[in-house]
């Protein structure tokens, strides 16, 4: 609800310079995707080999690079190196790829506008399938074992765990008292000064709670109330209940509020 | 299509190698946009495309009343207080995330809404491979899938509306009448004229549904039919001999053409108000429509001398059976009255028959004798056409003579004159006469009815029909039309119905 939120709703041109380009949609297993995510951008993550033998189907194979295979945390299983890619055509739908640049949420003074690019049309779908070899079976069995492990385990305790201790004085209370002491007692300012502050406040909003006004003007509440009674009306009824507003003669809002709840004249608060 | 591998596809049986890279620190986030193939989206043809996130902030905020954040009417620290109040009740509000809203894609005038699909990348990851520099492939992870669908610009029917429309699925609409009505409305702005207008098309519609298309055609192309098929009748008036034959033929034809037999029962019901017997709502509606159509038909007969005999016949028949006894009684009283009237009327009629005929009928400008014969001829036809009126007379007794006799000397005289006239006429005409008198409808009778009070053609027909003369309604209608043609009564529209009358002069 702050300013950056306004941006996504702005019409943005879609950059179509790549819209004619054909791209491949490749479905890969999660374990490969994890590796690729971790891999730095400057290394080869794998090789795509397309072998076309006459009279045979074209074979597409994916060889993961050693660098990627080595990227593993301790205890992680090896992943198979070679996968075959099954090629499908896109049917019954037209698929496209678009991208958008998310402006860095950093402190750019002029926030980058989000840009949209058309990246191309998906012409073929490839599905990456592992060869069912030993490595793969090991990987799978390990993942199954992990999945079957219960997430919560029973643990025996030898002594009482005390997770709550009573506190005589909470920290924020102490802080607050200290701060109050430092401020000292609220002194009664000159009435004109207070009035000026009040008018300034009422310029921004029409209705104020007395507590807010007290915070704004930093006046003792009794004194503030005296002044308020002079220039303000107190609302007793529900829209804007318990709020102060300026008497009509002091008001000069640009657009008058059409239906002003007539404030009671005898709004003398028991003070 | 520069597919990644497509670049070096020249070698056969060779192995091409591409190195795959996953570029990092790219700010771009890749997503898939999916369209249904039926939408025929061609990315390459896109020229001016805009995309934005849908703005759902209003829906998100709900019906919360809009409060000014600033200035007049605003409360200091209201949002915070509201939030605190909600928290007190244990409601934690989620923040509105504009980046989670669906995409709106605008291509020219078309709009698509792209809704994110979940679960696609749950068990597998998707990458997009694009051709990089040289023999390299760049792989970018695809984060989200968006399914783009066209945004409907029209409002769908609600359940009730759909039901209503569904009920109308079998209705056949006469688009011509529809357009006609629309135009009329446009011109007249909803005058009284609307009513007849509406009725007419309905009648036409009903007829179409009933597949009595001939009648429609007749109605529509009065002139044509006049010229073509009923030429005979007109000519009859002018030429005497062969025309009578023709006429009969025509009559017969008309009779055969109409499948009235089917409709007659209904018609009777309709007219005799015994429509309750027919429970079927639709048939009722049809009847009503039919009735209207008939009226139209008769009106047209009068106005344009066009004959939709079938209808009238139907009416006649039904009416004949309706009022036989009453009519008889009435007749008696009427006749006594009529006798007087006929005294003058009959004279009038007889005189006017000849004279007015000669006046009114341009065709009858032939020599008087022939005219007389004509009139006598016409009497029957006129009786037919005015059958409602004259039928009653003829019903009372048997054809003219009886009625005339009952009516009194004057009438008798008139009839006699007519007969005499007819006697003069060639034998064929006589034949015709016979045919018409058969129906028990005489011009005289019609005149009598019309002179007494204004009547609609339907009423006239009813009068005659009620006399149980055993004449087919076809014939009745036909004769009636002829008689009416000859009489050329005053026509006036009252309440959208045409009333015929004769001035006593």
XYZ file of C-alpha atoms in Angstrom:
776
model
C 0.000 0.000 0.000
C 3.016 2.164 -0.229
C 4.419 3.635 -3.341
C 6.117 0.601 -4.879
C 2.827 -1.180 -4.953
C 1.497 1.252 -7.452
C 3.907 0.075 -10.077
C 2.704 -3.409 -10.942
C -0.631 -2.066 -12.057
C 0.811 0.132 -14.721
C 0.426 -0.958 -18.288
C 3.740 -2.070 -19.565
C 4.811 -2.754 -23.065
C 5.851 -6.308 -23.732
C 9.210 -6.401 -25.469
C 8.537 -8.503 -28.522
C 11.986 -8.582 -30.075
C 12.319 -12.274 -29.297
C 8.760 -13.301 -29.842
C 9.501 -15.241 -32.995
C 12.264 -17.258 -31.465
C 11.695 -20.928 -30.881
C 12.745 -22.274 -27.556
C 12.733 -25.611 -25.869
C 10.855 -26.460 -22.773
C 12.838 -28.982 -20.768
C 11.496 -30.877 -17.862
C 14.220 -32.057 -15.562
C 14.163 -33.969 -12.314
C 14.391 -31.982 -9.184
C 17.765 -33.319 -8.258
C 19.263 -31.941 -11.409
C 17.530 -28.648 -10.935
C 18.957 -28.410 -7.445
C 22.453 -28.931 -8.733
C 21.997 -26.408 -11.476
C 20.718 -23.880 -9.059
C 23.797 -24.244 -6.965
C 26.200 -24.216 -9.847
C 27.929 -20.927 -10.599
C 26.947 -19.308 -13.843
C 30.295 -19.490 -15.523
C 30.747 -23.236 -15.677
C 29.204 -25.719 -17.998
C 26.528 -27.608 -16.228
C 26.190 -30.234 -18.865
C 26.308 -31.196 -22.474
C 23.489 -31.895 -24.824
C 24.335 -34.501 -27.408
C 22.124 -34.997 -30.371
C 22.949 -38.022 -32.422
C 21.204 -38.510 -35.662
C 21.720 -41.850 -37.245
C 20.103 -42.323 -40.598
C 17.092 -44.545 -40.334
C 16.949 -44.165 -36.611
C 15.253 -41.850 -34.297
C 17.185 -38.870 -33.264
C 18.580 -39.347 -29.840
C 19.064 -36.528 -27.447
C 21.130 -37.097 -24.382
C 22.127 -34.964 -21.494
C 25.525 -35.416 -19.907
C 25.947 -33.594 -16.659
C 29.356 -32.113 -16.200
C 31.766 -33.294 -13.551
C 31.666 -29.936 -11.915
C 27.960 -30.282 -11.293
C 28.220 -33.849 -10.154
C 30.777 -32.857 -7.604
C 28.583 -30.188 -6.168
C 27.182 -32.055 -3.272
C 26.818 -31.756 0.374
C 28.175 -34.463 2.581
C 25.820 -37.372 2.834
C 24.172 -36.653 -0.460
C 23.890 -39.430 -2.965
C 25.476 -39.394 -6.341
C 23.213 -38.582 -9.193
C 23.317 -40.283 -12.546
C 25.416 -38.595 -15.103
C 23.612 -39.465 -18.285
C 19.982 -38.830 -19.043
C 18.050 -39.224 -22.186
C 15.701 -36.573 -23.386
C 12.407 -37.529 -24.941
C 11.196 -35.041 -27.460
C 7.522 -34.139 -27.755
C 5.718 -31.640 -29.810
C 3.469 -29.063 -28.314
C -0.091 -29.924 -29.110
C -3.424 -28.421 -28.238
C -1.900 -25.334 -26.816
C 0.420 -22.555 -27.689
C 3.095 -21.996 -25.136
C 5.241 -18.956 -24.827
C 7.880 -17.844 -22.459
C 7.990 -14.379 -21.090
C 10.187 -12.861 -18.493
C 9.976 -9.896 -16.287
C 12.697 -8.037 -14.592
C 12.021 -7.466 -10.994
C 13.507 -4.177 -9.976
C 15.969 -4.544 -7.214
C 14.287 -3.548 -4.021
C 17.366 -1.676 -3.013
C 17.719 1.987 -2.464
C 17.523 3.187 -6.034
C 16.206 6.697 -5.958
C 14.383 6.321 -9.209
C 13.041 2.813 -8.921
C 13.638 0.738 -11.992
C 10.434 0.013 -13.690
C 9.604 -3.603 -14.120
C 10.272 -4.701 -17.651
C 8.640 -7.445 -19.590
C 10.152 -9.453 -22.364
C 8.745 -12.019 -24.643
C 11.347 -14.736 -24.715
C 10.008 -16.926 -27.409
C 7.660 -19.622 -28.406
C 8.050 -23.131 -27.131
C 8.442 -25.354 -30.144
C 9.328 -28.583 -28.449
C 9.036 -30.201 -25.117
C 11.810 -32.358 -23.796
C 11.515 -34.622 -20.859
C 14.638 -35.630 -19.092
C 14.584 -39.265 -18.042
C 17.263 -41.082 -16.179
C 18.550 -44.442 -17.265
C 17.602 -46.939 -14.640
C 21.084 -47.779 -13.488
C 22.590 -48.477 -10.127
C 23.242 -44.896 -9.215
C 19.714 -43.952 -9.910
C 18.317 -46.773 -7.830
C 20.536 -45.820 -4.954
C 19.414 -42.245 -5.230
C 15.809 -43.231 -5.270
C 16.065 -45.663 -2.383
C 17.803 -43.027 -0.346
C 15.108 -40.505 -1.088
C 12.430 -43.025 -0.195
C 14.146 -43.799 3.052
C 14.310 -40.139 3.878
C 10.700 -39.616 3.018
C 9.622 -42.450 5.241
C 11.445 -41.124 8.262
C 9.083 -39.549 10.739
C 9.633 -35.876 11.185
C 9.181 -35.886 14.944
C 11.009 -38.230 17.169
C 10.634 -39.232 20.771
C 13.329 -37.971 23.076
C 13.743 -38.790 26.721
C 14.313 -35.894 29.122
C 16.241 -36.271 32.374
C 15.295 -32.950 33.931
C 12.477 -30.486 33.822
C 12.556 -28.046 31.006
C 11.682 -24.577 32.263
C 10.539 -22.509 29.400
C 8.994 -19.669 31.396
C 10.479 -17.648 34.198
C 8.594 -14.980 36.055
C 9.987 -11.496 35.693
C 9.468 -8.773 38.269
C 9.695 -5.891 35.861
C 9.692 -6.362 32.138
C 12.254 -4.672 30.108
C 9.955 -2.558 28.024
C 8.340 -1.227 31.181
C 11.677 -0.117 32.461
C 12.501 1.505 29.174
C 9.264 3.343 29.110
C 9.680 4.690 32.621
C 13.163 5.825 31.871
C 12.052 7.610 28.795
C 9.268 9.301 30.650
C 11.579 10.431 33.352
C 13.938 11.849 30.820
C 11.168 13.853 29.227
C 10.080 15.200 32.505
C 6.680 16.613 33.283
C 4.705 18.155 30.528
C 4.807 21.866 30.914
C 1.955 24.091 29.945
C 2.942 26.005 26.890
C 1.625 29.332 25.839
C -1.941 29.001 24.675
C -1.229 30.448 21.240
C 1.506 27.946 20.641
C -0.750 25.111 21.577
C -3.514 26.477 19.381
C -1.159 26.717 16.476
C -0.105 23.141 16.950
C -3.708 22.076 17.172
C -4.709 23.903 14.027
C -1.772 22.432 12.192
C -2.852 18.997 13.295
C -6.451 19.584 12.331
C -5.344 20.703 8.921
C -4.110 17.212 8.264
C -7.055 15.336 9.630
C -10.480 16.271 10.753
C -10.926 14.012 13.722
C -8.512 13.380 16.554
C -8.554 11.365 19.631
C -7.487 13.279 22.669
C -4.652 10.909 23.299
C -3.215 11.535 19.896
C -3.513 15.253 20.392
C -1.780 14.937 23.676
C 1.055 13.111 21.995
C 1.258 15.692 19.276
C 1.147 18.791 21.454
C 2.841 17.330 24.531
C 0.597 19.228 26.852
C -0.977 18.108 30.068
C -4.290 16.599 29.293
C -6.290 18.925 31.496
C -4.834 21.991 29.934
C -5.296 20.558 26.482
C -8.898 19.833 27.192
C -9.524 23.374 28.274
C -8.207 24.655 25.033
C -10.013 22.054 23.011
C -13.297 23.008 24.533
C -12.830 26.485 23.202
C -12.138 25.656 19.608
C -13.369 22.127 19.181
C -16.443 19.992 19.413
C -16.451 16.594 20.954
C -18.269 13.826 19.116
C -20.334 11.583 21.277
C -22.090 9.693 18.512
C -20.763 6.855 16.562
C -19.127 7.879 13.383
C -16.037 9.411 14.910
C -17.103 8.687 18.423
C -14.954 10.150 21.160
C -13.108 12.305 18.718
C -12.513 15.976 18.595
C -13.072 18.155 15.612
C -12.796 21.871 15.047
C -15.854 23.984 15.472
C -17.301 24.983 12.139
C -16.159 28.565 12.439
C -12.553 27.452 12.630
C -12.718 25.081 9.770
C -11.651 25.743 6.247
C -11.287 22.357 4.644
C -11.349 22.483 0.937
C -14.341 20.261 0.557
C -16.723 20.440 3.380
C -17.839 17.126 4.641
C -21.372 16.880 3.367
C -23.019 15.379 6.380
C -21.460 16.638 9.512
C -22.630 14.882 12.580
C -23.854 17.789 14.579
C -21.733 17.754 17.645
C -23.389 18.320 20.941
C -22.841 21.734 22.352
C -22.837 20.567 25.861
C -20.135 18.080 25.303
C -18.607 18.772 28.616
C -16.504 15.853 29.504
C -16.263 15.035 33.088
C -12.821 16.122 33.845
C 12.961 -21.538 -35.820
C 16.378 -21.389 -34.531
C 16.032 -24.314 -32.269
C 19.053 -24.734 -30.179
C 20.122 -27.818 -32.052
C 18.885 -26.574 -35.360
C 22.038 -24.600 -35.996
C 24.267 -27.415 -37.097
C 21.896 -29.991 -38.325
C 23.768 -30.564 -41.550
C 25.841 -33.530 -40.501
C 24.100 -36.841 -40.713
C 24.707 -39.578 -38.235
C 26.894 -37.145 -36.468
C 26.755 -36.174 -32.889
C 26.176 -32.569 -32.146
C 27.251 -31.253 -28.863
C 25.984 -28.266 -27.030
C 27.208 -27.036 -23.744
C 24.556 -26.003 -21.330
C 24.987 -23.080 -19.060
C 22.810 -21.754 -16.376
C 23.490 -18.044 -16.271
C 23.309 -16.623 -12.809
C 22.692 -13.135 -11.553
C 20.138 -12.588 -14.235
C 17.389 -10.412 -12.933
C 14.932 -11.846 -15.338
C 12.397 -14.246 -14.088
C 11.032 -16.557 -16.701
C 7.488 -17.713 -16.843
C 5.418 -19.739 -19.204
C 2.355 -18.349 -20.829
C -0.064 -20.945 -22.005
C -2.874 -20.420 -24.487
C -5.390 -22.857 -25.724
C -4.716 -23.819 -29.316
C -8.217 -22.839 -30.294
C -7.384 -19.250 -29.541
C -4.923 -19.318 -32.419
C -2.374 -17.186 -30.751
C 0.673 -16.506 -32.809
C 3.393 -14.827 -30.875
C 5.314 -13.916 -33.977
C 2.438 -11.822 -35.226
C 2.133 -9.786 -32.125
C 2.980 -6.199 -32.650
C 1.715 -4.112 -29.839
C 1.213 -5.995 -26.657
C 0.813 -4.685 -23.194
C 0.819 -6.531 -19.976
C -0.051 -5.588 -16.495
C -1.014 -7.085 -13.244
C -4.675 -7.083 -12.534
C -5.633 -4.569 -9.934
C -7.631 -6.363 -7.330
C -7.041 -4.025 -4.499
C -10.663 -3.097 -4.234
C -11.796 -6.676 -4.012
C -9.068 -7.322 -1.554
C -10.112 -4.542 0.708
C -13.649 -5.660 0.476
C -16.598 -3.489 1.219
C -14.719 -1.415 3.698
C -15.994 2.073 3.239
C -13.683 4.489 1.625
C -12.402 6.943 4.135
C -10.413 9.937 3.172
C -6.881 9.474 4.267
C -6.299 13.104 4.571
C -8.030 16.380 5.211
C -11.719 16.702 5.756
C -13.433 13.661 7.157
C -10.263 11.832 7.970
C -9.405 10.440 11.319
C -5.993 10.579 12.757
C -4.424 7.156 13.006
C -7.499 5.320 11.900
C -5.746 2.567 10.018
C -3.555 1.713 12.927
C -6.449 1.667 15.286
C -8.470 -0.532 12.980
C -5.571 -2.906 12.676
C -5.185 -3.010 16.440
C -8.859 -3.633 16.868
C -8.772 -6.489 14.413
C -5.791 -7.982 16.086
C -7.694 -7.954 19.303
C -10.241 -10.221 17.659
C -7.540 -12.480 16.365
C -7.796 -11.398 12.749
C -4.490 -10.993 11.085
C -4.878 -9.338 7.761
C -2.827 -10.527 4.883
C -1.148 -7.951 2.843
C -2.188 -7.325 -0.670
C 0.550 -8.497 -2.969
C 0.289 -6.960 -6.392
C 2.893 -9.342 -7.744
C 0.600 -12.243 -6.975
C -2.219 -10.918 -9.097
C -3.049 -12.403 -12.469
C -1.645 -10.906 -15.600
C -3.747 -8.935 -18.004
C -2.519 -9.188 -21.543
C -3.762 -6.729 -24.119
C -3.296 -7.517 -27.771
C -4.987 -4.927 -29.854
C -8.581 -5.069 -28.753
C -8.342 -8.485 -27.204
C -7.729 -9.040 -23.581
C -6.420 -12.111 -21.892
C -6.201 -12.911 -18.284
C -3.333 -15.069 -17.176
C -3.968 -16.986 -14.030
C -1.138 -18.707 -12.324
C -1.320 -22.443 -12.239
C -0.191 -24.265 -9.210
C 1.333 -27.634 -8.892
C 3.070 -27.716 -12.214
C 6.543 -27.638 -10.806
C 5.805 -29.687 -7.748
C 7.631 -32.823 -8.712
C 9.790 -31.630 -11.508
C 11.598 -28.536 -12.560
C 11.230 -26.816 -15.879
C 13.902 -25.043 -17.797
C 13.785 -23.149 -20.976
C 16.674 -23.772 -23.342
C 17.604 -20.945 -25.603
C 20.300 -20.782 -28.127
C 23.308 -18.934 -26.821
C 26.470 -17.832 -28.526
C 28.107 -20.540 -30.612
C 27.343 -24.025 -29.508
C 26.010 -23.142 -26.174
C 22.597 -23.410 -24.717
C 21.398 -21.151 -22.017
C 19.006 -22.655 -19.562
C 16.713 -20.532 -17.476
C 14.506 -21.909 -14.830
C 10.824 -21.374 -15.366
C 9.189 -20.226 -12.234
C 5.507 -19.941 -12.915
C 2.971 -21.102 -15.408
C 0.234 -18.743 -16.413
C -2.804 -19.943 -18.236
C -4.097 -17.154 -20.418
C -7.748 -17.059 -21.271
C -9.725 -14.473 -23.171
C -11.770 -12.179 -21.032
C -15.442 -12.328 -21.786
C -16.869 -9.048 -22.802
C -20.470 -10.105 -22.503
C -22.503 -11.008 -19.493
C -23.470 -14.582 -19.043
C -27.110 -15.434 -18.414
C -28.200 -16.063 -14.910
C -29.882 -19.323 -14.065
C -33.360 -17.883 -14.430
C -32.573 -16.147 -17.649
C -31.053 -19.276 -19.041
C -34.152 -21.205 -18.132
C -36.304 -18.691 -19.891
C -34.232 -18.801 -22.991
C -34.226 -22.554 -22.908
C -37.979 -22.549 -22.863
C -37.917 -20.583 -26.057
C -35.691 -23.003 -27.852
C -38.377 -24.492 -30.058
C -40.089 -21.288 -30.987
C -39.978 -20.398 -34.589
C -39.611 -16.738 -35.116
C -40.871 -15.006 -38.155
C -37.977 -12.707 -38.628
C -39.717 -10.660 -41.242
C -42.555 -9.739 -39.015
C -40.055 -9.093 -36.268
C -38.214 -6.603 -38.336
C -41.424 -5.101 -39.537
C -42.670 -4.607 -36.039
C -39.445 -3.068 -35.001
C -39.553 -0.652 -37.819
C -43.119 0.240 -37.082
C -42.278 0.863 -33.512
C -39.394 2.970 -34.494
C -41.634 5.096 -36.632
C -44.706 5.352 -34.538
C -43.196 5.242 -31.141
C -45.747 2.862 -29.711
C -49.099 4.174 -30.853
C -52.319 2.303 -30.794
C -51.301 1.065 -34.132
C -49.001 -1.249 -32.352
C -51.742 -3.551 -31.347
C -52.981 -4.524 -34.725
C -49.456 -4.578 -35.870
C -48.564 -7.024 -33.280
C -51.575 -9.077 -33.926
C -51.003 -9.341 -37.559
C -47.552 -10.737 -37.367
C -48.732 -13.149 -34.764
C -51.432 -14.342 -37.010
C -48.988 -14.703 -39.781
C -46.685 -16.562 -37.511
C -49.341 -18.877 -36.362
C -50.283 -19.584 -39.859
C -46.775 -20.349 -40.760
C -46.571 -22.766 -37.986
C -49.786 -24.293 -39.120
C -48.425 -24.443 -42.580
C -51.411 -22.850 -44.133
C -49.084 -20.969 -46.259
C -51.479 -20.362 -49.069
C -53.446 -18.042 -46.943
C -50.404 -16.109 -46.083
C -49.604 -15.745 -49.637
C -53.061 -14.601 -50.372
C -52.944 -12.075 -47.694
C -49.638 -10.810 -48.728
C -50.207 -10.717 -52.399
C -53.777 -9.749 -52.618
C -53.434 -8.123 -55.924
C -51.759 -11.038 -57.476
C -54.252 -13.531 -56.360
C -56.982 -11.197 -57.410
C -55.597 -10.969 -60.807
C -54.654 -14.546 -61.154
C -56.969 -16.875 -59.456
C -59.885 -14.709 -58.754
C -59.798 -12.949 -61.946
C -62.558 -15.244 -62.616
C -64.758 -13.717 -60.035
C -64.246 -10.220 -61.095
C -64.623 -11.110 -64.603
C -67.663 -12.958 -63.617
C -69.217 -9.733 -62.778
C -68.485 -8.238 -66.088
C -68.655 -11.210 -68.350
C -71.444 -13.428 -67.517
C -71.213 -16.806 -68.992
C -67.902 -18.505 -68.847
C -66.983 -16.706 -65.746
C -69.507 -18.423 -63.641
C -67.864 -21.648 -64.522
C -64.573 -20.220 -63.697
C -65.805 -18.998 -60.477
C -67.063 -22.282 -59.456
C -63.788 -23.689 -60.338
C -62.109 -21.112 -58.331
C -64.350 -21.790 -55.468
C -63.690 -25.421 -55.655
C -60.049 -24.797 -55.825
C -60.147 -22.580 -52.882
C -62.100 -25.101 -51.032
C -59.718 -27.822 -51.759
C -56.696 -25.835 -51.083
C -57.631 -25.087 -47.585
C -57.265 -27.876 -45.167
C -59.983 -26.412 -43.145
C -61.452 -29.662 -42.210
C -58.779 -29.971 -39.606
C -59.190 -26.529 -38.298
C -62.892 -26.302 -38.273
C -63.425 -27.975 -35.019
C -61.090 -25.634 -33.317
C -62.561 -22.679 -34.976
C -65.944 -23.541 -33.755
C -64.633 -23.884 -30.319
C -63.031 -20.564 -30.492
C -66.032 -18.750 -31.671
C -68.491 -20.450 -29.448
C -66.303 -19.731 -26.496
C -66.189 -23.362 -25.641
C -62.474 -23.308 -25.865
C -62.231 -24.834 -22.437
C -62.780 -28.128 -24.053
C -59.366 -27.854 -25.440
C -57.021 -28.004 -22.599
C -53.920 -27.628 -24.567
C -52.586 -24.213 -24.089
C -50.779 -24.069 -27.318
C -53.730 -25.059 -29.363
C -55.620 -22.305 -27.655
C -52.988 -19.856 -28.530
C -53.116 -21.066 -32.041
C -56.780 -20.603 -32.121
C -56.510 -17.125 -30.908
C -53.931 -16.353 -33.406
C -55.983 -17.932 -36.025
C -58.907 -15.877 -35.078
C -56.929 -12.786 -35.495
C -55.702 -13.961 -38.773
C -59.169 -14.625 -39.910
C -60.214 -11.221 -38.986
C -57.388 -9.892 -40.911
C -58.382 -11.999 -43.759
C -61.910 -10.730 -43.731
C -60.811 -7.211 -43.317
C -58.696 -7.597 -46.285
C -61.465 -9.080 -48.222
C -63.432 -6.018 -47.594
C -60.764 -3.550 -48.152
C -59.166 -5.162 -51.057
C -61.880 -7.498 -52.110
C -59.537 -10.245 -51.415
C -60.949 -13.482 -50.346
C -59.667 -15.758 -47.771
C -62.611 -17.930 -48.136
C -61.479 -20.764 -46.066
C -61.422 -18.801 -42.949
C -64.778 -17.380 -43.451
C -66.144 -20.679 -44.315
C -64.865 -22.061 -41.162
C -66.467 -19.331 -39.256
C -69.653 -19.686 -41.064
C -69.896 -23.280 -40.382
C -69.095 -22.979 -36.794
C -71.472 -20.148 -36.442
C -74.136 -21.918 -38.248
C -74.135 -24.591 -35.743
C -73.874 -22.233 -32.887
C -76.907 -20.169 -33.270
C -79.408 -22.164 -35.091
C -82.270 -22.145 -32.653
C -81.763 -18.697 -31.364
C -81.500 -17.414 -34.755
C -84.701 -18.991 -35.655
C -86.490 -17.206 -32.869
C -84.696 -14.046 -33.454
C -85.339 -14.371 -37.006
C -88.975 -14.492 -36.441
C -88.957 -11.288 -34.527
C -86.392 -9.806 -36.740
C -88.187 -10.761 -39.747
C -91.280 -9.081 -38.642
C -89.254 -6.024 -38.042
C -87.388 -6.596 -41.153
C -90.503 -6.971 -43.015
C -91.121 -3.388 -42.288
C -87.638 -2.467 -42.866
C -87.511 -4.491 -45.900
C -90.419 -2.608 -46.983
C -88.097 0.247 -47.422
C -84.888 -1.620 -47.225
C -85.853 -4.273 -49.543
C -86.837 -1.622 -51.909
C -83.733 0.159 -51.204
C -81.814 -2.928 -51.575
C -83.485 -4.060 -54.618
C -83.244 -0.643 -56.000
C -79.885 -0.063 -54.585
C -78.956 -3.491 -55.627
C -79.395 -2.474 -59.088
C -78.763 1.152 -58.814
C -76.122 1.187 -56.167
C -74.531 -1.749 -57.748
C -74.353 0.134 -60.863
C -73.081 3.012 -58.849
C -70.614 1.220 -56.786
C -69.499 -1.537 -58.987
C -67.586 -0.155 -61.810
C -67.748 -3.504 -63.449
C -71.447 -3.554 -63.298
C -71.729 -0.708 -65.652
C -72.894 -3.254 -68.103
C -76.426 -3.129 -69.377
C -79.030 -3.333 -66.697
C -80.316 -6.631 -67.570
C -77.030 -8.259 -67.273
C -76.577 -6.274 -64.179
C -79.671 -7.647 -62.764
C -78.574 -11.025 -63.516
C -75.333 -10.143 -62.017
C -76.900 -8.818 -58.962
C -78.944 -11.825 -58.635
C -75.830 -13.757 -59.106
C -74.086 -11.557 -56.841
C -76.766 -11.783 -54.361
C -75.804 -15.240 -53.633
C -72.153 -14.435 -53.648
C -72.822 -11.350 -51.704
C -74.887 -13.409 -49.452
C -71.954 -15.632 -49.171
C -69.557 -12.932 -48.428
C -72.004 -11.274 -46.178
C -72.916 -14.688 -45.132
C -72.844 -13.850 -41.501
C -75.639 -11.498 -42.026
C -77.479 -13.122 -44.764
C -76.826 -16.551 -43.544
C -79.013 -15.849 -40.631
C -81.810 -14.891 -42.873
C -81.354 -17.831 -45.023
C -81.058 -19.987 -42.008
C -84.294 -18.866 -40.610
C -86.158 -20.408 -43.365
C -84.661 -21.732 -46.453
C -82.781 -19.474 -48.733
C -84.110 -16.221 -49.938
C -87.561 -16.940 -50.975
C -88.677 -18.069 -47.604
C -86.951 -15.273 -45.862
C -88.207 -12.853 -48.316
C -91.653 -14.167 -47.961
C -91.400 -13.936 -44.253
C -89.958 -10.542 -44.530
C -92.899 -9.276 -46.274
C -94.162 -8.115 -49.480
C -91.565 -5.578 -50.161
C -88.765 -7.961 -49.588
C -90.532 -10.558 -51.546
C -90.958 -8.094 -54.258
C -87.343 -7.313 -54.172
C -86.447 -10.912 -54.271
C -88.843 -11.496 -56.967
C -87.311 -8.673 -58.856
C -83.971 -10.161 -58.303
C -85.187 -13.521 -59.374
C -86.768 -12.041 -62.337
C -83.566 -10.353 -63.129
C -81.780 -13.583 -62.743
C -84.335 -15.191 -64.921
C -83.304 -12.816 -67.576
C -79.801 -13.737 -67.098
C -78.120 -16.461 -69.025
C -78.526 -19.906 -67.754
C -75.036 -20.053 -66.364
C -75.707 -17.192 -64.143
C -78.776 -18.818 -62.994
C -76.671 -21.715 -62.108
C -74.486 -19.524 -60.100
C -77.467 -18.092 -58.423
C -78.580 -21.438 -57.546
C -75.242 -22.163 -56.118
C -75.327 -19.110 -53.977
C -78.850 -19.321 -52.914
C -77.940 -22.776 -51.971
C -75.861 -21.312 -49.278
C -78.814 -19.402 -48.086
C -76.943 -16.202 -48.301
C -78.470 -13.390 -50.177
C -77.353 -9.921 -50.753
C -80.650 -8.838 -49.475
C -80.169 -10.564 -46.222
C -76.757 -9.137 -45.835
C -78.055 -5.716 -46.484
C -80.703 -6.182 -43.947
C -78.210 -7.106 -41.315
C -75.902 -4.333 -42.188
C -78.618 -1.773 -42.268
C -79.824 -2.761 -38.845
C -76.552 -2.203 -37.134
C -72.886 -2.145 -37.953
C -71.332 -5.568 -37.903
C -68.016 -7.120 -38.361
C -67.621 -9.653 -41.039
C -67.259 -12.303 -38.456
C -70.566 -11.450 -36.978
C -72.110 -11.479 -40.364
C -70.768 -14.873 -41.058
C -71.991 -16.077 -37.726
C -75.456 -15.005 -38.567
C -75.534 -17.058 -41.646
C -73.727 -19.968 -40.288
C -76.137 -20.314 -37.481
C -78.810 -21.082 -39.980
C -77.609 -24.558 -40.562
C -77.962 -24.390 -44.223
C -75.539 -27.183 -44.640
C -73.413 -25.152 -46.882
C -69.735 -25.537 -46.675
C -68.105 -22.636 -44.992
C -65.921 -22.190 -47.993
C -68.843 -21.466 -50.109
C -70.355 -19.241 -47.549
C -67.303 -17.124 -47.229
C -66.920 -16.897 -50.887
C -70.417 -15.787 -51.500
C -70.213 -13.450 -48.609
C -67.194 -11.758 -49.983
C -68.834 -11.373 -53.288
C -71.917 -9.902 -51.811
C -69.951 -7.545 -49.725
C -67.995 -6.535 -52.695
C -71.114 -5.678 -54.422
C -72.769 -3.926 -51.585
C -69.671 -1.998 -50.807
C -70.808 -1.109 -47.314
C -69.434 1.636 -45.171
C -66.429 0.560 -43.294
C -65.379 1.954 -40.038
C -62.844 0.808 -37.547
C -63.950 0.504 -33.981
C -61.644 -0.905 -31.443
C -59.425 -2.198 -34.158
C -62.233 -4.155 -35.760
C -63.801 -3.257 -38.964
C -67.508 -2.719 -38.793
C -69.624 -2.691 -41.853
C -72.817 -0.837 -42.187
C -75.215 0.552 -44.732
C -76.690 3.956 -44.448
C -80.388 4.243 -44.677
C -80.910 6.717 -47.368
